């Protein structure tokens, strides 16, 4: 039985005494320096802690407690039963050194121009930082990426980014923790960027309602986030942008959503070319005098694209007011005075204009209602239809439809029908995107004018994109079959990119065993903070040669190397894939929340996020049966016989020689290939291709309604873009960017 206590050594010339950890076991004594010092009067020998009035009491006491826990872990929970004094001292000294080095980092460090040519990027909907990691790993022809800013709405995403990129890697990368749909988001984003130009924007707007497996909701707060993402693109106008989404977006509503996204991308214009288009549309009035009003409306709608959001809102109001004034001038010719004051149809038209003029306020109200609806989990109940119907009626297109029907019901005299039709047409132009405006303009052109318009269209479209690209992460050295759709927008002055070439062939793909074998030393309800040796021969008696044959030396991108001078996937995970750019990086550490970070309550370990779930005996028996059968469906009969049936929809048994299925956010969905247990956060991170030095912060998991507001480690991992896939995207951009 070992005992642990802290004591003070002799004071130095400045009056500070070093704190040492003393371990007594079997009449043997081991002493380890903590590399912390305090004044003797600030140390309470009784409690073996620094007194609370000391400046760094919270930080040092947390560290001492953490170091004691690691010492106890070595003696009580380690797989290895016998250690020499030197081995114990060396292991504890590793934790001490990691703590010391972690406090010596310079938080703000810009890229060094002498290292090559830097291109800047921003990561929206950043989550854990899969895109960020991949872009920082990329380097081509002495070109690399400089990370300016990340954005997400969740505090734990911000904490994970802050620890990784500011504290650990020493970058001065900013973080904007705000909902992209909020009215002042763009202003705050530009404020954070402080005039810095952005070369690439990447991000995966979370669209659960686009998923083939998820529920399809009306007015889900996630449903229109890609439109807000594109609003950022319109303002920043980067050289390239990458938008990642689930594969289901291609087939949603029979492909209409995909076409809508492409149309919106094509509607992003080069504002320098807008005057040319405006002048052209204005010139059409010479041959179409009767349509002058409509052509003027098209010009006004086109010119809105060159304004900032605040200015555009003013222009929209003025646009509707002008049409409203035209209606007020027309109405005495359509109905008599009494009817104009009392008729429901006239009231509908008049009040419809009021609603459109106040569109900005109604949009804000819609956002608030949708947010509250989502927070209260209103779905599949007697409330949902009422909310949906109300929100539908606030939509600008719905208001315009009602105005149009009111005009039709008025049975306007033939003499004034065109004027009424022009009002309706003008309102429809109000909700058109630029792509649809261009289609409308073509209707006023003769053949020669149409050719001239086409040249203007080619010049005014800022981004080139033909179709989205389906990427499977296993083609890029990730040990996981995860299909995602990538929309890659290429600014017209840049080389066109239509796809991301695979870095590995089908027969070269990284296996689950390559990714996880060296972490297979953890049992049920255990947490391990150090790597342990794994003996494949003992673990896989009879098939050890086959299992060892799965391990191959590879390049960073996963390509097998013929010479045995490369690293295995597991070795790359341990040493890191940042390609030597961050040689002065601090040691990785974990904090449970922002307050702990502020108080320097950091856990410096050699291995992080490797904790297994506490599964009861019945769960372990159930998983063992499924594991032995190799498939959940095949195991059903045996589970029923043993009284171990479960209502769980599915379990995925990992196959060591192949790739894992798509990593999601719930660890219990997966069964380890060699043990009847769920995966740890670190194991799921390996399947996503995150380096071991990337530490997921905050809570490990959460449940129930907390999933709406919290982003625990498992969710951070499961929602992330695999870094190696992101790296492949970044490499292709670096090869082409000018």
PDB file of N, CA and C in Angstrom, residues 8 19 65-66 90 143 182 255 293 312 320 353 373-374 395 460 496 508 541 647 662 665 702:
ATOM      1  N   UNK A   8       7.951  20.507   1.792  1.00  0.00           N
ATOM      2  CA  UNK A   8       8.799  21.593   1.294  1.00  0.00           C
ATOM      3  C   UNK A   8      10.275  21.276   1.526  1.00  0.00           C
ATOM      4  N   UNK A  19       8.419  22.503  -3.758  1.00  0.00           N
ATOM      5  CA  UNK A  19       7.452  21.504  -3.287  1.00  0.00           C
ATOM      6  C   UNK A  19       7.822  20.163  -3.913  1.00  0.00           C
ATOM      7  N   UNK A  65      -3.034  18.249  -6.708  1.00  0.00           N
ATOM      8  CA  UNK A  65      -4.051  17.200  -6.659  1.00  0.00           C
ATOM      9  C   UNK A  65      -4.001  16.321  -7.896  1.00  0.00           C
ATOM     10  N   UNK A  66      -3.800  16.955  -9.050  1.00  0.00           N
ATOM     11  CA  UNK A  66      -3.721  16.217 -10.302  1.00  0.00           C
ATOM     12  C   UNK A  66      -2.509  15.290 -10.302  1.00  0.00           C
ATOM     13  N   UNK A  90      10.367   8.536 -13.478  1.00  0.00           N
ATOM     14  CA  UNK A  90      10.391   9.041 -14.857  1.00  0.00           C
ATOM     15  C   UNK A  90       8.984   9.378 -15.355  1.00  0.00           C
ATOM     16  N   UNK A 143       3.936  27.060 -49.770  1.00  0.00           N
ATOM     17  CA  UNK A 143       2.730  27.820 -49.449  1.00  0.00           C
ATOM     18  C   UNK A 143       2.008  27.112 -48.313  1.00  0.00           C
ATOM     19  N   UNK A 182     -27.768  36.020 -36.380  1.00  0.00           N
ATOM     20  CA  UNK A 182     -28.048  37.264 -35.657  1.00  0.00           C
ATOM     21  C   UNK A 182     -27.700  38.478 -36.526  1.00  0.00           C
ATOM     22  N   UNK A 255     -33.729  16.840 -55.262  1.00  0.00           N
ATOM     23  CA  UNK A 255     -32.600  17.594 -55.782  1.00  0.00           C
ATOM     24  C   UNK A 255     -32.812  19.093 -55.847  1.00  0.00           C
ATOM     25  N   UNK A 293     -41.096  50.668 -66.133  1.00  0.00           N
ATOM     26  CA  UNK A 293     -41.214  50.537 -64.680  1.00  0.00           C
ATOM     27  C   UNK A 293     -40.588  49.224 -64.192  1.00  0.00           C
ATOM     28  N   UNK A 312     -28.581  47.778 -47.499  1.00  0.00           N
ATOM     29  CA  UNK A 312     -29.500  47.001 -48.333  1.00  0.00           C
ATOM     30  C   UNK A 312     -30.905  47.000 -47.736  1.00  0.00           C
ATOM     31  N   UNK A 320     -40.084  48.990 -51.649  1.00  0.00           N
ATOM     32  CA  UNK A 320     -41.496  48.680 -51.379  1.00  0.00           C
ATOM     33  C   UNK A 320     -42.312  49.969 -51.253  1.00  0.00           C
ATOM     34  N   UNK A 353     -48.289  45.628 -47.993  1.00  0.00           N
ATOM     35  CA  UNK A 353     -47.165  46.540 -48.180  1.00  0.00           C
ATOM     36  C   UNK A 353     -46.534  46.908 -46.831  1.00  0.00           C
ATOM     37  N   UNK A 373     -39.003  27.874 -30.415  1.00  0.00           N
ATOM     38  CA  UNK A 373     -39.675  26.630 -30.829  1.00  0.00           C
ATOM     39  C   UNK A 373     -38.715  25.449 -30.709  1.00  0.00           C
ATOM     40  N   UNK A 374     -37.497  25.670 -31.154  1.00  0.00           N
ATOM     41  CA  UNK A 374     -36.491  24.615 -31.081  1.00  0.00           C
ATOM     42  C   UNK A 374     -36.111  24.328 -29.633  1.00  0.00           C
ATOM     43  N   UNK A 395     -43.637  34.939 -44.188  1.00  0.00           N
ATOM     44  CA  UNK A 395     -42.693  34.868 -45.293  1.00  0.00           C
ATOM     45  C   UNK A 395     -43.058  35.886 -46.369  1.00  0.00           C
ATOM     46  N   UNK A 460     -20.073  39.046 -64.412  1.00  0.00           N
ATOM     47  CA  UNK A 460     -20.636  39.450 -63.113  1.00  0.00           C
ATOM     48  C   UNK A 460     -20.651  38.308 -62.101  1.00  0.00           C
ATOM     49  N   UNK A 496      -9.864  26.834 -61.466  1.00  0.00           N
ATOM     50  CA  UNK A 496     -11.085  26.097 -61.144  1.00  0.00           C
ATOM     51  C   UNK A 496     -10.745  24.758 -60.493  1.00  0.00           C
ATOM     52  N   UNK A 508      -5.369   0.563 -50.520  1.00  0.00           N
ATOM     53  CA  UNK A 508      -4.388   1.203 -49.636  1.00  0.00           C
ATOM     54  C   UNK A 508      -5.030   1.858 -48.422  1.00  0.00           C
ATOM     55  N   UNK A 541      -3.364 -14.305 -30.298  1.00  0.00           N
ATOM     56  CA  UNK A 541      -2.740 -15.620 -30.407  1.00  0.00           C
ATOM     57  C   UNK A 541      -3.337 -16.380 -31.594  1.00  0.00           C
ATOM     58  N   UNK A 647     -33.690  -2.284 -26.944  1.00  0.00           N
ATOM     59  CA  UNK A 647     -34.497  -1.469 -27.851  1.00  0.00           C
ATOM     60  C   UNK A 647     -33.627  -0.605 -28.763  1.00  0.00           C
ATOM     61  N   UNK A 662     -19.553   5.640 -40.588  1.00  0.00           N
ATOM     62  CA  UNK A 662     -19.505   7.053 -40.220  1.00  0.00           C
ATOM     63  C   UNK A 662     -19.533   7.228 -38.709  1.00  0.00           C
ATOM     64  N   UNK A 665     -22.160  10.874 -32.971  1.00  0.00           N
ATOM     65  CA  UNK A 665     -21.901  11.561 -31.703  1.00  0.00           C
ATOM     66  C   UNK A 665     -22.178  10.703 -30.469  1.00  0.00           C
ATOM     67  N   UNK A 702     -23.058  14.107 -22.668  1.00  0.00           N
ATOM     68  CA  UNK A 702     -24.254  14.678 -22.057  1.00  0.00           C
ATOM     69  C   UNK A 702     -25.463  13.976 -22.650  1.00  0.00           C
TER      70      UNK A 702
END
